[in-house]
Amino acid sequence: MTAPALFQPLTLRGVTLKNRIGVSPMCMYSSEDGFATDFHLVHFGRFALGGAGLVIMEATAVDPAGRISPYDAGIWSDEHIPGLARVASFVAASGAVPGIQLGHAGRRASVREPWFAGAPLGDDAVEQGYPEGSPWVTQAPSAQPAGPEFPTPAEMTADDVRGSIEAWAAAARRAVTAGFRFIELHGAHGYLLHSFLSPLSNFRTDEFGGSVEGRRRYPLEVVRAIRAAVDDDIALSYRVSSVDGFEGGLDIDDTVDFARDLKAAGIDIIDTSSGGITTDRSMDTRVRRGYAFHADFSRAVREGADMPAATVGLITDPHQAESLLSHGDADMVLLGREMLNNPNWAHHALAALADSHEEWDIRYGSAIAPRAGTLARLAASGETPLTRFSM
Ligand SMILES: Cc1cc2nc3c(=O)[nH]c(=O)nc-3n(C[C@H](O)[C@H](O)[C@H](O)COP(=O)(O)O)c2cc1C
């Protein structure tokens, strides 16, 4: 029997994923001064034990001013490396490729955690228990807030822009030192890279704005700097907001064209998300958030830019995921909330698609005994039911 498409390996440069199931980056708001903690080790580690081929660690700030909240993970200093290395090492030893998303939240930084509605931190943040230095002045291509509730960001000078490119490259070097083999740039959701790209947030007239080419310059310079900073075999991903979802904003044709530039600059896979350029949700009507709601975008990039694309967004069922891959909508699937719900999703997917439990970690073997008589059947046939024991 042919292995399901979901369980075919995927090679991106020198990195081979054992299957096409990735954990989408998800901020956990559990760091102090950016440091990874035991929580990160356990949280990201359990996805690797659960069978995902790729575990992408949450948006990790390349600069303290680029944290979404004061509790975001960070990689702006060498001191962050040991904590991150524990996570990467455990993920790799558990059979998954350790990935990390590098980010800078730009004008959407300095906000509270999502369970406080992600509202911008006020001047009373420290009194409310947030760390010293909260709130902070945010940075953007132009002095335009991300929405009515946001403060006005500082417009970056051309020197600020050039200087920040090195922060991305240094962060990527640290990520590699920590053991990550897949590095994703967060170029979506209204954060710094996206805010340079979109005509709805970049009103500059210097070389970092003013035209399509100008708006693409900073993101592409960041990609080139990272590509030059890391070993050739490291896989690079770029998360795009495929569409802005607002009149006059980026549309999928812009994104496909940008993907061609990203490919030429050294990106190996595009992760197609959407939205976020402003917080005015009343206008964000273009993307209906049903099952697999970005599949048309990953397909468009894959076909239009002739390069691998990942799709994300309400992928919950193994048959649905299998169908996306086998119909050419994407090269891999990323799951966010469903992984929080069920970190063993990949194991269950293999059971659902191929009636196989061979990927289960033997230490969790007792969990499958009650399932469809698998152990009894395999014991009767004399086969070893569980083969993986990686550490
Ligand atoms: C708790 C949480 C945190 C998230 N943090 C990030 C992040 O750090 N970077 C990012 O690009 N997207 C982030 N997202 C978006 C997810 O990666 C994903 O694209 C989105 O949730 C849609 O996929 P899903 O329907 O499988 O959850 C986050 C989503 C959730 C639910």
XYZ file of C-alpha atoms and ligand atoms in Angstrom:
422
model
C 0.000 0.000 0.000
C 1.365 3.454 -0.908
C 2.024 5.646 2.106
C -0.457 8.498 2.390
C 0.690 11.788 0.866
C 0.747 13.227 4.380
C 3.435 10.727 5.332
C 5.725 11.158 2.357
C 8.979 12.835 3.379
C 9.610 16.390 2.233
C 13.113 17.685 1.536
C 13.801 21.402 1.638
C 17.469 22.075 0.902
C 19.438 19.919 3.314
C 16.514 19.277 5.642
C 14.193 16.293 5.308
C 10.919 16.194 7.196
C 9.702 12.656 7.865
C 6.145 13.709 7.014
C 4.233 16.771 5.783
C 2.722 17.697 9.134
C 4.030 20.805 10.873
C 3.104 22.610 14.044
C 2.284 26.201 13.158
C 4.129 28.837 15.189
C 2.100 29.887 18.199
C 3.106 32.482 20.786
C 2.738 31.194 24.297
C 3.463 34.407 26.245
C 5.566 32.468 28.722
C 9.016 34.068 28.540
C 10.655 36.651 30.733
C 13.217 38.857 28.979
C 12.720 36.512 26.045
C 14.141 33.431 27.743
C 12.779 29.995 26.913
C 11.704 28.085 29.993
C 10.827 24.520 30.996
C 7.375 25.287 29.656
C 8.772 25.696 26.139
C 10.747 22.481 26.418
C 7.673 20.485 27.415
C 5.205 22.350 25.214
C 7.171 22.072 21.960
C 8.637 18.701 22.895
C 5.253 17.054 23.191
C 4.414 17.891 19.572
C 7.567 16.082 18.489
C 6.616 13.071 20.606
C 3.208 13.318 18.977
C 4.659 12.587 15.554
C 4.749 15.941 13.733
C 7.539 16.129 11.157
C 8.216 19.791 11.888
C 7.754 21.788 15.069
C 8.027 25.532 14.550
C 8.690 27.415 17.728
C 6.615 30.527 18.295
C 7.415 34.001 16.916
C 10.741 34.770 18.579
C 11.777 38.397 18.648
C 14.953 39.506 16.904
C 14.877 42.752 18.897
C 13.249 43.503 22.269
C 11.171 46.272 20.663
C 9.825 43.642 18.279
C 8.117 41.575 20.959
C 4.371 41.412 20.625
C 4.006 41.301 24.414
C 6.593 41.602 27.192
C 6.346 37.816 27.595
C 7.335 36.835 24.048
C 10.259 34.553 23.331
C 13.411 36.344 22.205
C 16.633 35.683 20.351
C 18.237 39.127 20.360
C 21.144 38.040 22.555
C 23.542 35.114 22.766
C 22.255 34.514 26.282
C 19.012 33.216 24.776
C 20.797 30.395 22.968
C 21.093 27.760 25.753
C 17.362 27.764 26.594
C 16.421 27.528 22.931
C 19.008 24.802 22.380
C 17.277 22.576 24.956
C 14.043 22.855 22.973
C 15.706 22.228 19.599
C 17.696 19.302 20.935
C 14.679 17.532 22.427
C 12.552 18.115 19.334
C 15.305 16.704 17.086
C 15.932 13.719 19.343
C 12.207 12.958 19.210
C 12.245 12.655 15.429
C 10.977 16.064 14.307
C 12.839 18.876 12.581
C 13.230 21.772 15.020
C 11.995 25.001 13.477
C 11.752 28.536 14.791
C 9.903 31.599 13.590
C 11.876 34.841 13.764
C 9.745 37.909 14.198
C 9.502 41.610 14.794
C 6.038 42.899 15.591
C 6.690 46.450 14.358
C 3.765 48.759 15.037
C 1.740 45.896 16.514
C 4.238 45.362 19.356
C 3.809 46.320 23.020
C 0.423 44.721 23.596
C -1.154 42.561 26.281
C -1.659 38.809 25.998
C -4.581 37.635 23.831
C -6.605 36.610 26.853
C -6.619 40.373 27.613
C -7.791 40.944 24.035
C -4.269 41.837 22.838
C -4.900 45.490 23.673
C -1.956 47.904 23.540
C -0.194 48.279 26.891
C -1.115 51.529 28.606
C 1.099 53.915 30.551
C -0.001 52.123 33.730
C 1.396 48.768 32.477
C 4.066 48.508 35.194
C 1.487 49.283 37.901
C -0.590 46.470 36.437
C 2.302 44.055 36.932
C 3.984 44.151 33.507
C 7.807 44.319 33.503
C 9.770 47.564 33.696
C 10.042 49.156 30.272
C 6.394 48.460 29.376
C 4.951 49.919 27.249
C 7.608 50.800 24.696
C 7.727 52.902 21.538
C 6.941 50.756 18.511
C 8.658 50.947 15.116
C 7.222 51.077 11.634
C 7.952 52.225 8.092
C 5.609 55.176 8.589
C 4.160 56.958 11.603
C 0.706 55.402 11.156
C -0.884 53.317 13.897
C -2.064 49.748 13.257
C -5.599 50.665 14.266
C -7.609 53.207 16.165
C -6.648 51.751 19.557
C -2.903 51.722 18.822
C -0.414 54.488 19.623
C 1.464 56.094 16.750
C 4.718 54.225 16.046
C 8.081 55.871 15.440
C 8.948 56.080 11.762
C 12.231 54.247 11.212
C 14.978 56.255 9.559
C 16.788 54.685 6.608
C 19.696 54.022 8.987
C 17.340 52.310 11.473
C 16.082 50.119 8.631
C 19.582 49.172 7.467
C 20.728 48.594 11.044
C 17.826 46.275 11.806
C 18.784 43.915 8.970
C 21.800 42.812 10.977
C 19.536 42.033 13.964
C 17.671 39.502 11.798
C 20.890 37.957 10.510
C 22.354 37.706 14.022
C 19.140 36.098 15.256
C 19.303 33.537 12.453
C 22.917 32.707 13.329
C 21.876 32.178 16.949
C 18.989 29.965 15.846
C 21.390 27.738 13.934
C 23.794 27.641 16.886
C 20.849 26.572 19.060
C 20.188 23.664 16.680
C 17.225 24.845 14.615
C 17.306 23.556 11.034
C 14.221 25.303 9.673
C 13.947 29.055 10.068
C 10.758 30.891 9.247
C 10.589 34.660 8.867
C 7.367 36.144 10.132
C 6.386 38.274 7.185
C 2.647 38.307 7.887
C -0.074 39.604 10.227
C 0.801 43.288 10.040
C 4.164 42.881 11.741
C 7.303 44.731 10.683
C 8.164 42.926 7.432
C 4.541 42.939 6.302
C 4.151 46.608 7.226
C 7.004 47.472 4.849
C 5.448 45.391 2.077
C 1.877 46.629 2.209
C 0.796 49.880 0.566
C -1.647 50.282 3.450
C 1.149 50.813 5.979
C 4.217 51.944 4.038
C 4.036 55.585 2.920
C 7.775 56.154 2.635
C 9.335 57.969 -0.256
C 12.926 56.748 0.200
C 14.420 53.496 -1.137
C 12.367 51.436 1.354
C 9.031 52.590 -0.040
C 7.483 54.562 -2.838
C 6.985 51.678 -5.280
C 6.428 47.933 -5.279
C 10.163 47.454 -5.570
C 10.828 49.889 -2.729
C 8.283 48.248 -0.427
C 9.820 44.841 -1.099
C 13.371 46.053 -0.511
C 13.516 45.657 3.282
C 11.947 42.171 3.452
C 14.156 40.965 0.620
C 17.294 42.467 2.155
C 16.423 40.679 5.403
C 16.024 37.379 3.550
C 19.334 37.813 1.711
C 21.132 38.693 4.938
C 19.734 35.602 6.652
C 20.524 33.356 3.709
C 24.113 34.612 3.805
C 24.315 34.179 7.585
C 23.285 30.529 7.804
C 24.663 27.303 6.376
C 23.492 26.377 2.894
C 21.598 23.332 4.121
C 19.300 25.284 6.475
C 15.718 25.473 5.185
C 14.201 28.958 5.063
C 10.487 29.630 5.137
C 8.664 32.936 4.796
C 5.163 33.423 6.210
C 3.165 35.825 4.068
C -0.171 37.444 4.513
C -1.365 36.238 1.116
C -3.969 38.990 1.009
C -4.430 42.097 3.121
C -8.188 41.797 2.801
C -8.678 45.549 2.408
C -9.327 47.791 -0.546
C -5.993 48.921 -2.002
C -4.033 46.294 -0.089
C -1.973 43.327 -1.234
C -3.797 40.670 -3.189
C -2.845 37.147 -4.151
C -1.269 38.219 -7.470
C 1.064 40.564 -5.550
C 1.928 37.688 -3.234
C 2.677 35.221 -6.015
C 4.956 37.781 -7.635
C 6.637 38.528 -4.293
C 7.102 34.786 -3.749
C 9.176 34.648 -6.943
C 11.456 37.326 -5.479
C 11.620 35.451 -2.179
C 12.605 32.284 -3.995
C 15.372 34.105 -5.843
C 16.571 35.568 -2.530
C 16.902 32.094 -0.989
C 13.531 31.151 0.521
C 12.666 27.454 0.182
C 8.988 27.397 1.148
C 6.208 29.951 1.497
C 3.812 29.643 4.420
C 0.558 31.215 3.290
C -1.435 32.956 5.981
C -3.456 36.175 5.598
C -4.598 39.448 7.111
C -3.546 41.590 10.043
C -2.387 44.790 8.396
C -4.808 46.791 10.514
C -7.000 45.914 13.458
C -10.089 47.271 11.781
C -11.803 43.901 11.585
C -15.009 45.360 10.273
C -13.262 45.787 6.925
C -11.563 42.397 6.870
C -14.183 40.612 4.848
C -12.280 38.901 2.077
C -11.152 35.697 3.767
C -13.899 33.480 5.129
C -12.433 31.445 7.940
C -13.827 28.015 7.134
C -11.928 24.729 6.973
C -8.561 25.001 5.196
C -9.276 28.636 4.480
C -5.859 29.400 2.970
C -5.713 26.456 0.566
C -6.441 28.580 -2.518
C -3.526 30.825 -1.590
C -0.986 28.048 -1.092
C -2.065 26.535 -4.398
C -1.691 29.894 -6.156
C 1.839 30.374 -4.788
C 2.854 26.805 -5.490
C 1.712 26.987 -9.088
C 2.458 30.656 -9.792
C 5.909 30.833 -8.210
C 6.797 27.206 -8.870
C 7.977 26.563 -5.334
C 6.833 24.633 -2.253
C 4.028 26.129 -0.184
C 2.565 25.280 3.196
C -1.070 25.789 4.010
C -2.523 26.622 7.413
C -5.932 27.449 8.816
C -8.521 25.168 10.353
C -6.985 21.907 9.242
C -8.344 19.424 11.705
C -9.097 16.124 10.000
C -6.525 13.690 8.526
C -8.627 12.986 5.431
C -9.026 16.713 4.829
C -5.244 17.184 5.139
C -4.568 14.219 2.858
C -6.938 15.612 0.275
C -5.206 19.023 0.330
C -1.868 17.403 -0.437
C -3.066 14.865 -2.952
C -4.973 17.538 -4.907
C -1.935 19.795 -5.104
C -3.180 22.556 -2.817
C 0.013 22.484 -0.770
C 3.251 20.621 -0.108
C 2.659 20.442 3.618
C 0.075 21.322 6.218
C 0.598 23.368 9.343
C -1.743 22.943 12.271
C -2.124 25.407 15.108
C -5.143 25.146 17.364
C -5.799 21.519 16.483
C -2.311 20.634 17.751
C -3.078 22.374 21.038
C -6.192 20.236 21.196
C -4.400 17.034 20.253
C -0.578 17.009 20.194
C -0.716 13.359 19.019
C -2.562 14.427 15.871
C 0.078 13.000 13.508
C -0.054 9.588 15.162
C -3.829 9.519 14.918
C -3.624 10.664 11.298
C -1.442 7.687 10.374
C -3.856 5.358 12.127
C -6.805 6.956 10.322
C -5.196 6.970 6.875
C -3.148 3.778 6.921
C -4.373 1.787 9.913
C -0.842 1.942 11.282
C 0.551 2.689 14.708
C 4.148 2.129 13.788
C 5.125 5.707 14.570
C 3.889 5.570 18.144
C 6.595 5.929 20.742
C 6.801 2.571 22.472
C 6.544 4.230 25.870
C 3.022 5.301 24.925
C 2.184 1.886 23.547
C -0.329 1.069 26.217
C -2.506 3.886 24.886
C -3.193 2.060 21.646
C -3.920 -1.356 23.122
C -7.613 -0.614 23.504
C -7.799 0.738 19.956
C -9.227 -1.682 17.441
C -7.355 -4.641 18.878
C -4.151 -3.467 17.237
C -1.763 -4.953 19.743
C -3.573 -8.252 19.848
C -3.612 -8.467 16.050
C 0.073 -7.662 15.725
C 1.019 -9.959 18.587
C -0.830 -12.781 16.850
C 1.104 -12.119 13.670
C 4.386 -12.121 15.588
C 5.248 -8.557 14.553
C 6.566 -5.940 16.914
C 3.793 -3.407 17.087
C 5.851 -0.411 18.080
C 9.212 0.270 16.623
C 10.208 3.763 17.543
C 12.235 4.481 20.632
C 14.452 7.404 19.905
C 16.061 8.262 23.215
C -2.311 30.865 20.524
C -1.897 31.250 19.134
C -0.686 31.884 18.939
C -0.260 32.208 17.644
N 0.983 32.753 17.468
C 1.463 32.904 16.205
C 2.825 33.228 15.984
O 3.643 33.299 16.908
N 3.229 33.401 14.695
C 2.372 33.252 13.627
O 2.776 33.432 12.487
N 1.087 32.897 13.826
C 0.630 32.694 15.076
N -0.638 32.226 15.256
C -1.424 31.811 14.068
C -1.228 30.304 13.827
O 0.112 29.991 13.537
C -2.115 29.778 12.684
O -1.689 30.376 11.481
C -3.594 30.110 12.892
O -3.982 29.800 14.215
C -4.477 29.338 11.909
O -4.227 27.950 12.004
P -5.167 26.958 12.885
O -6.577 27.138 12.401
O -4.626 25.587 12.620
O -5.025 27.360 14.321
C -1.089 31.923 16.534
C -2.336 31.316 16.747
C -2.726 30.958 18.017
C -4.042 30.252 18.195
